[in-house]
C-alpha positions as a Markdown table, in Angstrom:
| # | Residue | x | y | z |
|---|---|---|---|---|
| 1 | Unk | 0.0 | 0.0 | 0.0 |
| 2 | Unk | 2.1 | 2.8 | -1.5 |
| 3 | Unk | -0.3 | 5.3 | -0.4 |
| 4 | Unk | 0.0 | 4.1 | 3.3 |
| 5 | Unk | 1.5 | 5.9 | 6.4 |
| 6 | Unk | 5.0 | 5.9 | 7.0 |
| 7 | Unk | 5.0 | 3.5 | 10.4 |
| 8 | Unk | 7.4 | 4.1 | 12.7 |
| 9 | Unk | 8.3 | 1.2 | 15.6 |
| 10 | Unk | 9.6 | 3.2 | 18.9 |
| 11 | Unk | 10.9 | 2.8 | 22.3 |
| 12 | Unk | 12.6 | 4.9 | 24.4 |
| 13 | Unk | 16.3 | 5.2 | 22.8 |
| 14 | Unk | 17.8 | 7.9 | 20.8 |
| 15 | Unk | 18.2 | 5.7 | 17.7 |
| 16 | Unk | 13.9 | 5.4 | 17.9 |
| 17 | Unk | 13.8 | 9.1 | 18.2 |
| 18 | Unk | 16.2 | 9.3 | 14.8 |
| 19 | Unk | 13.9 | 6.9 | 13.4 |
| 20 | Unk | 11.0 | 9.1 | 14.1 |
| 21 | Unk | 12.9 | 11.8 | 12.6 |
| 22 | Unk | 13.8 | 9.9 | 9.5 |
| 23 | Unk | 10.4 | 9.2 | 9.5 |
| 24 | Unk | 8.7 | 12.4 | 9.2 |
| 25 | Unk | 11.0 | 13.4 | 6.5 |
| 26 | Unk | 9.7 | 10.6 | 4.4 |
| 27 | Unk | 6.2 | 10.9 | 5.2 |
| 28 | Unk | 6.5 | 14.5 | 4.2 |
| 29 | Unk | 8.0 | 13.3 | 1.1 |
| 30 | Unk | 5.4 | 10.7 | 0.3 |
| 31 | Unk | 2.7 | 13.1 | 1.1 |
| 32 | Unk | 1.2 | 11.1 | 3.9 |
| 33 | Unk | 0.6 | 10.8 | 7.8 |
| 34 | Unk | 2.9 | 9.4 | 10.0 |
| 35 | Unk | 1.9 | 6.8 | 12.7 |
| 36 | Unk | 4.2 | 6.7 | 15.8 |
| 37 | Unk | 3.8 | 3.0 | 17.8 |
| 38 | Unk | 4.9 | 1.5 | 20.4 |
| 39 | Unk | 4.6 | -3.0 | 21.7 |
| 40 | Unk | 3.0 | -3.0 | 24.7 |
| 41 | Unk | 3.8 | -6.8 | 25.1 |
| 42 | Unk | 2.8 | -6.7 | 28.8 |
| 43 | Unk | -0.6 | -5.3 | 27.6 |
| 44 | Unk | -1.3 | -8.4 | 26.1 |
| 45 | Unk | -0.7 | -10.8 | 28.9 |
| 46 | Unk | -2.1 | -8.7 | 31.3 |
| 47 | Unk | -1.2 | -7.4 | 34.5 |
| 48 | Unk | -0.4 | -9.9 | 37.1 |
| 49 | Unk | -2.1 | -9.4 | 41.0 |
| 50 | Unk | 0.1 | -7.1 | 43.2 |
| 51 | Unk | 1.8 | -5.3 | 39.6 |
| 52 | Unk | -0.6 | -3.1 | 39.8 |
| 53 | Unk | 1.9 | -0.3 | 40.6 |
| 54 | Unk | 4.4 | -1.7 | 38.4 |
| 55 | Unk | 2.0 | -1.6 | 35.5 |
| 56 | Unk | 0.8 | 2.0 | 35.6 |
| 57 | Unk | 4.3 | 3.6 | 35.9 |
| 58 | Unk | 5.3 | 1.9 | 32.5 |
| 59 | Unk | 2.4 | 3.3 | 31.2 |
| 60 | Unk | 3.5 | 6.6 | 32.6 |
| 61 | Unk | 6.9 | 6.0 | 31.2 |
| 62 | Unk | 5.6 | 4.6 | 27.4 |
| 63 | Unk | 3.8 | 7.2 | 27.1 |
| 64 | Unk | 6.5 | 9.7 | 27.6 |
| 65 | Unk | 8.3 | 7.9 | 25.1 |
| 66 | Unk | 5.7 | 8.1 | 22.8 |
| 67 | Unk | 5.7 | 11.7 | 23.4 |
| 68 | Unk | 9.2 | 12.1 | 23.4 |
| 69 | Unk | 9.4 | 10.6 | 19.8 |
| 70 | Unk | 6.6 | 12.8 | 18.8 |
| 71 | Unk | 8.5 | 15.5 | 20.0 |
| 72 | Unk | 11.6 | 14.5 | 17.7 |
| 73 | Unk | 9.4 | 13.7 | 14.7 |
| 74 | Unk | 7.5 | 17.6 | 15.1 |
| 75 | Unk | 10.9 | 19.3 | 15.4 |
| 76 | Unk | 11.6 | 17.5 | 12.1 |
| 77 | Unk | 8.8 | 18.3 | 10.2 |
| 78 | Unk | 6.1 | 20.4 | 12.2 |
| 79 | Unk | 3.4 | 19.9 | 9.8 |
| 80 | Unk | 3.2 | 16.2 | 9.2 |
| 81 | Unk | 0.3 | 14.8 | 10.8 |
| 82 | Unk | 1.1 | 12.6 | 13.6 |
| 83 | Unk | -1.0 | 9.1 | 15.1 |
| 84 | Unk | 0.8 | 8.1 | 18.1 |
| 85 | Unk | -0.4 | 4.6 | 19.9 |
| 86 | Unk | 1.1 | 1.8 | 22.6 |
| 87 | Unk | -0.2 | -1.6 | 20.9 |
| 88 | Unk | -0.9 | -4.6 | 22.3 |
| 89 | Unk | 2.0 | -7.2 | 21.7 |
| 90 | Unk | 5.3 | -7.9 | 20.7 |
| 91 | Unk | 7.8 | -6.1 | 18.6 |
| 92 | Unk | 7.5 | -8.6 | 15.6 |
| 93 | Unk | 3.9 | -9.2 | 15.7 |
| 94 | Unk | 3.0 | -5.8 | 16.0 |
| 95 | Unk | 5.7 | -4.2 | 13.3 |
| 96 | Unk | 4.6 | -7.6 | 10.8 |
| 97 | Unk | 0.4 | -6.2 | 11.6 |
| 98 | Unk | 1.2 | -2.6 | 11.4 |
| 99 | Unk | 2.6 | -3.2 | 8.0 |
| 100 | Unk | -0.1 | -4.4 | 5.8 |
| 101 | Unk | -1.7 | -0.9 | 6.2 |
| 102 | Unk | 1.5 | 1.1 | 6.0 |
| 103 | Unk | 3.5 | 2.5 | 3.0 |
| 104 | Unk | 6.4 | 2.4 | 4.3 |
| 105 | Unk | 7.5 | 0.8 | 8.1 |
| 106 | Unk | 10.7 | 2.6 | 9.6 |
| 107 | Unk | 12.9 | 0.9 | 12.7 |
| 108 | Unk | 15.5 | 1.9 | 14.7 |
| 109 | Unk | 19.1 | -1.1 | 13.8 |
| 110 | Unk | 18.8 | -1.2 | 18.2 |
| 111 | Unk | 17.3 | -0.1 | 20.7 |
| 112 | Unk | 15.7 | -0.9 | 24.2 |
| 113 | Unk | 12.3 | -1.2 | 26.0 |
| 114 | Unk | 9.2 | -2.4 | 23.6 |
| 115 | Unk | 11.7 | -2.9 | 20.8 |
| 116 | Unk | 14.2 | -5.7 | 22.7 |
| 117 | Unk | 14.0 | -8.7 | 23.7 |
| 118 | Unk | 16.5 | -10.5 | 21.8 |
| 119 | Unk | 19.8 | -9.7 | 20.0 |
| 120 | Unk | 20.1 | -6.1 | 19.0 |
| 121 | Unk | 18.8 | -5.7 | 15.4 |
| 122 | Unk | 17.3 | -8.5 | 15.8 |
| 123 | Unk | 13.5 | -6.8 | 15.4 |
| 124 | Unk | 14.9 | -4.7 | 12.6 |
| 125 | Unk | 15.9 | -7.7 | 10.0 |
| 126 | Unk | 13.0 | -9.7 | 11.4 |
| 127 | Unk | 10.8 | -6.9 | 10.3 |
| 128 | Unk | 12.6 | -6.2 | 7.1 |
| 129 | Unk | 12.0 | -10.3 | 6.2 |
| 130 | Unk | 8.7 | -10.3 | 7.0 |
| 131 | Unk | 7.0 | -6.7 | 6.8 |
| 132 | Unk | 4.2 | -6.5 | 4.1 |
| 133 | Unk | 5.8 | -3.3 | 2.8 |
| 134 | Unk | 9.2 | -2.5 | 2.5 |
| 135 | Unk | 11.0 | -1.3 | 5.7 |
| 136 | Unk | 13.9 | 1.1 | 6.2 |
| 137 | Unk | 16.4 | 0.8 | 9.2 |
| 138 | Unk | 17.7 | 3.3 | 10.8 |
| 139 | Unk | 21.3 | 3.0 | 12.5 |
| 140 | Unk | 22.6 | 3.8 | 15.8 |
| 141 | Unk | 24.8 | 6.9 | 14.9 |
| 142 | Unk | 25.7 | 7.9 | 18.9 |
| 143 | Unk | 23.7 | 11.4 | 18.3 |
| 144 | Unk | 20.6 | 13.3 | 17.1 |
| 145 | Unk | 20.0 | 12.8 | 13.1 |
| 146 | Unk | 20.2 | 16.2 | 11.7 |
| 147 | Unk | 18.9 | 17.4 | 8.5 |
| 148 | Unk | 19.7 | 18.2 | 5.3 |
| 149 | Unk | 21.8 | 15.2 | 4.4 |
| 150 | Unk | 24.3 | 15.4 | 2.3 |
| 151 | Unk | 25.3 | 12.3 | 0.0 |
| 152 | Unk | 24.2 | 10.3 | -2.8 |
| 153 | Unk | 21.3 | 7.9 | -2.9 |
| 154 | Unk | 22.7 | 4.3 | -3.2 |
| 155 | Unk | 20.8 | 1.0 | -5.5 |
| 156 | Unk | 22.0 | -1.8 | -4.8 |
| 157 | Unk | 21.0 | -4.0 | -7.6 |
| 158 | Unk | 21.1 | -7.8 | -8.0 |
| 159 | Unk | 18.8 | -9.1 | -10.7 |
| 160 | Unk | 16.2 | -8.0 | -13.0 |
| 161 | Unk | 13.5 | -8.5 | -10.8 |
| 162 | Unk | 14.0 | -6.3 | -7.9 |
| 163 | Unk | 15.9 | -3.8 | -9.7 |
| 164 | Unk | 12.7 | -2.2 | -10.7 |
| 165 | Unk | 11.7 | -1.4 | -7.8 |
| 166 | Unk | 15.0 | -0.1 | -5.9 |
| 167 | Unk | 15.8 | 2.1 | -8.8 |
| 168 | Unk | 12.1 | 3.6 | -8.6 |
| 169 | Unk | 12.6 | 4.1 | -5.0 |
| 170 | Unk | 16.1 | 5.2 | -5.0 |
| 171 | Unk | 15.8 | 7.9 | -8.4 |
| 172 | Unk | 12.0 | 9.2 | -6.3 |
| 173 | Unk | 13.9 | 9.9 | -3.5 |
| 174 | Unk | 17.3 | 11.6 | -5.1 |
| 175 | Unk | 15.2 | 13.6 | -7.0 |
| 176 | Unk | 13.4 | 15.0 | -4.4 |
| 177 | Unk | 16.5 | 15.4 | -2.7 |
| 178 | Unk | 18.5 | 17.3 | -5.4 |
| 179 | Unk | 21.4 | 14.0 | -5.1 |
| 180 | Unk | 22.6 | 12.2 | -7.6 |
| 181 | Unk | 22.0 | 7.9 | -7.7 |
| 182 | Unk | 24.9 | 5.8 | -7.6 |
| 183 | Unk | 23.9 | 2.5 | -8.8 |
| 184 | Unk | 26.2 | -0.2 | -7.6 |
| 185 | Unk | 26.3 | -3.7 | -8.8 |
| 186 | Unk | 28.8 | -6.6 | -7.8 |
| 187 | Unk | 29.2 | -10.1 | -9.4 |
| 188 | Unk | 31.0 | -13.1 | -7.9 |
| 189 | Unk | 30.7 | -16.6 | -7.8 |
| 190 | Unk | 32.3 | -19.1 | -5.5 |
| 191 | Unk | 33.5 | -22.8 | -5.1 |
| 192 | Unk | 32.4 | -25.0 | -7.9 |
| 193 | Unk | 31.0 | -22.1 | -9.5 |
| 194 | Unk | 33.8 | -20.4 | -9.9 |
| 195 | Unk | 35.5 | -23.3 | -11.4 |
| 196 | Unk | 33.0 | -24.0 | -13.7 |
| 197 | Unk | 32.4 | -20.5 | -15.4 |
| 198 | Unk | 36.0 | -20.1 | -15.4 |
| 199 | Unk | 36.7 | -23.5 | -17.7 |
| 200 | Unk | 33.7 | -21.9 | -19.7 |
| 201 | Unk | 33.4 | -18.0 | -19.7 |
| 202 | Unk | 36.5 | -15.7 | -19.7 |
| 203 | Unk | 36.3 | -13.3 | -17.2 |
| 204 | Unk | 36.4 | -10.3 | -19.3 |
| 205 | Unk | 33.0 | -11.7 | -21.1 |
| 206 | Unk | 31.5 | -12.3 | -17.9 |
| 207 | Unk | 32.0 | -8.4 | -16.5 |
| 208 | Unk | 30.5 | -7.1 | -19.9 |
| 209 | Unk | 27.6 | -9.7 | -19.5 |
| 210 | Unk | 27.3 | -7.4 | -15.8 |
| 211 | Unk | 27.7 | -4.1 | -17.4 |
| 212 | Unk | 25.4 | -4.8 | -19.8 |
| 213 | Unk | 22.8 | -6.1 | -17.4 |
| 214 | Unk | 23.4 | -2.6 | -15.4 |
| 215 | Unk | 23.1 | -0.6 | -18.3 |
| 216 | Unk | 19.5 | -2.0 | -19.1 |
| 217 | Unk | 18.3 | -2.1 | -15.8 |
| 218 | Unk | 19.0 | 2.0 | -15.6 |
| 219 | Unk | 18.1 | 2.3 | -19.2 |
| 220 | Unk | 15.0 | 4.8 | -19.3 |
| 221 | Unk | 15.2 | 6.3 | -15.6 |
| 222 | Unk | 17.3 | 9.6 | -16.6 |
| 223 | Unk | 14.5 | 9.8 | -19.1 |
| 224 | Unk | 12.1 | 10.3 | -16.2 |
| 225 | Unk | 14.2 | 11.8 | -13.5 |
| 226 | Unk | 16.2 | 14.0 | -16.2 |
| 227 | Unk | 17.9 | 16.8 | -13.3 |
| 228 | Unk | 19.2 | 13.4 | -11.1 |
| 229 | Unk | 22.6 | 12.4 | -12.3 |
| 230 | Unk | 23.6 | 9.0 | -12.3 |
| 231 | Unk | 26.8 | 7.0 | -11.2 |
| 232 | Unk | 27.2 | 3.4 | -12.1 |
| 233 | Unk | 29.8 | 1.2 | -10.5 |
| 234 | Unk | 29.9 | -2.5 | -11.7 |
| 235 | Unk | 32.8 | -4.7 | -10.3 |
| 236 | Unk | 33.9 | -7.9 | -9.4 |
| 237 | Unk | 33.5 | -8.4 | -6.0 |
| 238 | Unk | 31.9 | -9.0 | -2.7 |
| 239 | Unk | 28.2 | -7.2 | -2.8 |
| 240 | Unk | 27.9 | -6.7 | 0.6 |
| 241 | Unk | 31.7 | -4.9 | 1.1 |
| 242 | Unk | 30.7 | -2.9 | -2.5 |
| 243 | Unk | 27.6 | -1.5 | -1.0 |
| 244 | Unk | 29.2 | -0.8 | 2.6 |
| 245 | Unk | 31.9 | 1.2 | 0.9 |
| 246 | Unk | 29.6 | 3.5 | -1.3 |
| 247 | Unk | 27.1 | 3.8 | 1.9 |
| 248 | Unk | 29.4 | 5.8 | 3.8 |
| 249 | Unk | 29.5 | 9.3 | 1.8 |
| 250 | Unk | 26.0 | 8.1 | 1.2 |
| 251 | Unk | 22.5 | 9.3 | 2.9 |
| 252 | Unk | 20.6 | 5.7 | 1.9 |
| 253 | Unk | 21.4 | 2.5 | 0.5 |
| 254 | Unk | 18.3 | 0.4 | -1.4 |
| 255 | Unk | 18.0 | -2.4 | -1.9 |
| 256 | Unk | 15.6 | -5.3 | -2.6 |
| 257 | Unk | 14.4 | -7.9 | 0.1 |
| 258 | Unk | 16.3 | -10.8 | -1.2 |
| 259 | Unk | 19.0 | -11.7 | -3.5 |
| 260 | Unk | 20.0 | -13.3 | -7.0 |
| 261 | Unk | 18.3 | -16.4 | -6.6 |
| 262 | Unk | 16.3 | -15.9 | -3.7 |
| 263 | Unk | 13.1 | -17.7 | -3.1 |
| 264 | Unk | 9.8 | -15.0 | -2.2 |
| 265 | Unk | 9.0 | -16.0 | 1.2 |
| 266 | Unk | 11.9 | -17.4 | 2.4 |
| 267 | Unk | 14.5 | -15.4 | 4.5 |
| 268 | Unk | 16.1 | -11.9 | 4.1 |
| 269 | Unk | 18.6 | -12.3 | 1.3 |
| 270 | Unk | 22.3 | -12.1 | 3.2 |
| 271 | Unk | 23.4 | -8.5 | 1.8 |
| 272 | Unk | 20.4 | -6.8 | 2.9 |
| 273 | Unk | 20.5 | -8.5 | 6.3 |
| 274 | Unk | 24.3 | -7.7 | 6.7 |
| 275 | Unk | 23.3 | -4.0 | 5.2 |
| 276 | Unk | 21.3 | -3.8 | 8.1 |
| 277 | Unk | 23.7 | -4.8 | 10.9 |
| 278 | Unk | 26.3 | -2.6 | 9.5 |
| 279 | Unk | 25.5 | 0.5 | 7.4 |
| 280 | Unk | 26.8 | 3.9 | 8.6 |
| 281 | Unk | 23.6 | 5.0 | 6.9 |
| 282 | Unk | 19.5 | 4.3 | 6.4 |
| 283 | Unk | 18.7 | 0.9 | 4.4 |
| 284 | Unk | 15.7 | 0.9 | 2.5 |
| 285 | Unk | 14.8 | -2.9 | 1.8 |
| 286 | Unk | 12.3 | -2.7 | -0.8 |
| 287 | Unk | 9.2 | -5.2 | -1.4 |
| 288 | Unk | 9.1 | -6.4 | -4.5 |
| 289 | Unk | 6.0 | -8.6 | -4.6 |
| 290 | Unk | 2.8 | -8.0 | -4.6 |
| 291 | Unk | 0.6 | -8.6 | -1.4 |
């Protein structure tokens, strides 16, 4: 649902209140409300007898985290209307639900409180595998995001595939932006594979095979976004380390849910979950199939 709210999963750390921030930006962007939530996962068990006390300062203290992130996400953009709600559950059930109204769903890389509960980051590629709608991850940058962002828009692209929608989502946002795209592609192939293409395909046939494939897949898009300039960068190489590199001049890295080869419905392809745990910048996984 394209024409969703931007959702944004809080807590009470200062990478949620980024995220909020991010968020707002976006929603402005999209021209569309932002919804601010919190999992309230004792809600839904219930308080126990004697917690009484217990239970009403959290909801003293979640609901000055609520506010708090509301509070970062006005300062942002003051005009961008605002739903902020505690729901009922976890982190992954209520990010996964949230999602199949929302255009976009936005998550802090850490975090504490509602958004916890097992490794850090854990929620944030659990919700980029699973969300309805594509999902971008904020990182833990050790102080308030601040904006105008300088830096290029990154696509990652892989196959065919998803590279029509990253490259729709990553020329959209440069444009509106005033940065350029650098579209980054990198090819390898290991163990038996690598033996086998090299008894039958000469390595310098193979890279114009992925230059080729790079210049189609951008083919068209300066057409459309004619004042965005365009980068490409096609190598032989690790993907992951590729993307890392260009992501830190950059302001966001897209990419799509799963890789070369992936399987739709099965787990979060292995660059976009490393992306994730590692990118000095936002990740925007994007959705490619329909729901």
């Amino acid at each position: 649902m394209d024409g969703g709210p931007v959702v944004v999963g809080v807590d009470g750390s200062a990478v949620a209140r980024n995220a909020a921030r991010w968020a707002a930006r976006e929603a402005v962007r999209r021209r569309v409300g932002l919804r601010i939530v919190y999992a309230d996962a004792a809600a839904q068990s219930g308080p126990a007898e004697g917690h009484r006390l217990r239970e009403h300062r959290l909801r003293d203290e979640v609901a000055r985290w609520l506010a708090a992130s509301t509070d970062a996400a006005r300062e942002q953009e003051s005009e961008v209307p605002i739903d902020a709600a505690a729901v009922p559950g976890t982190a992954e059930k209520v990010l996964i639900a949230e999602s199949e109204q929302a255009g976009l769903l936005v998550v802090g890389d850490r975090g504490f409180g509602g958004f916890t509960g097992l490794l850090a980051g854990a929620v944030a590629v659990k919700a980029a595998a699973h969300a309805r709608c594509s999902v971008a991850v904020v990182p833990d940058t050790g102080e308030p995001l601040t904006f105008p962002v300088t830096g290029p828009v990154v696509a990652g692209v892989d196959d065919a595939r998803s590279s029509e929608q990253v490259l729709a989502h990553a020329f959209a946002v440069a444009a509106s932006r005033a940065v350029p795209v650098h579209v980054v592609h990198a090819w390898e192939v290991v163990g038996i594979d690598l033996r086998w293409l090299r008894a039958r395909l000469p390595e310098e046939e193979v890279s114009e095979n992925e230059q080729r494939f790079v210049a189609e897949a951008v083919a068209g898009w300066g057409e459309r976004f004619p004042d965005v300039e365009v980068r490409r960068f096609v190598s032989h190489g690790s993907p992951t380390g590729e993307l890392l590199a260009h992501a830190a001049e950059a302001q966001l890295v897209v990419v799509g849910a799963r890789g070369r080869g992936g399987v739709a419905g099965a787990h979060l392809g292995s660059t976009s979950h490393k992306l994730i745990h590692h990118s000095p910048c936002p990740v925007l996984v994007v959705r490619d199939h329909p729901r």
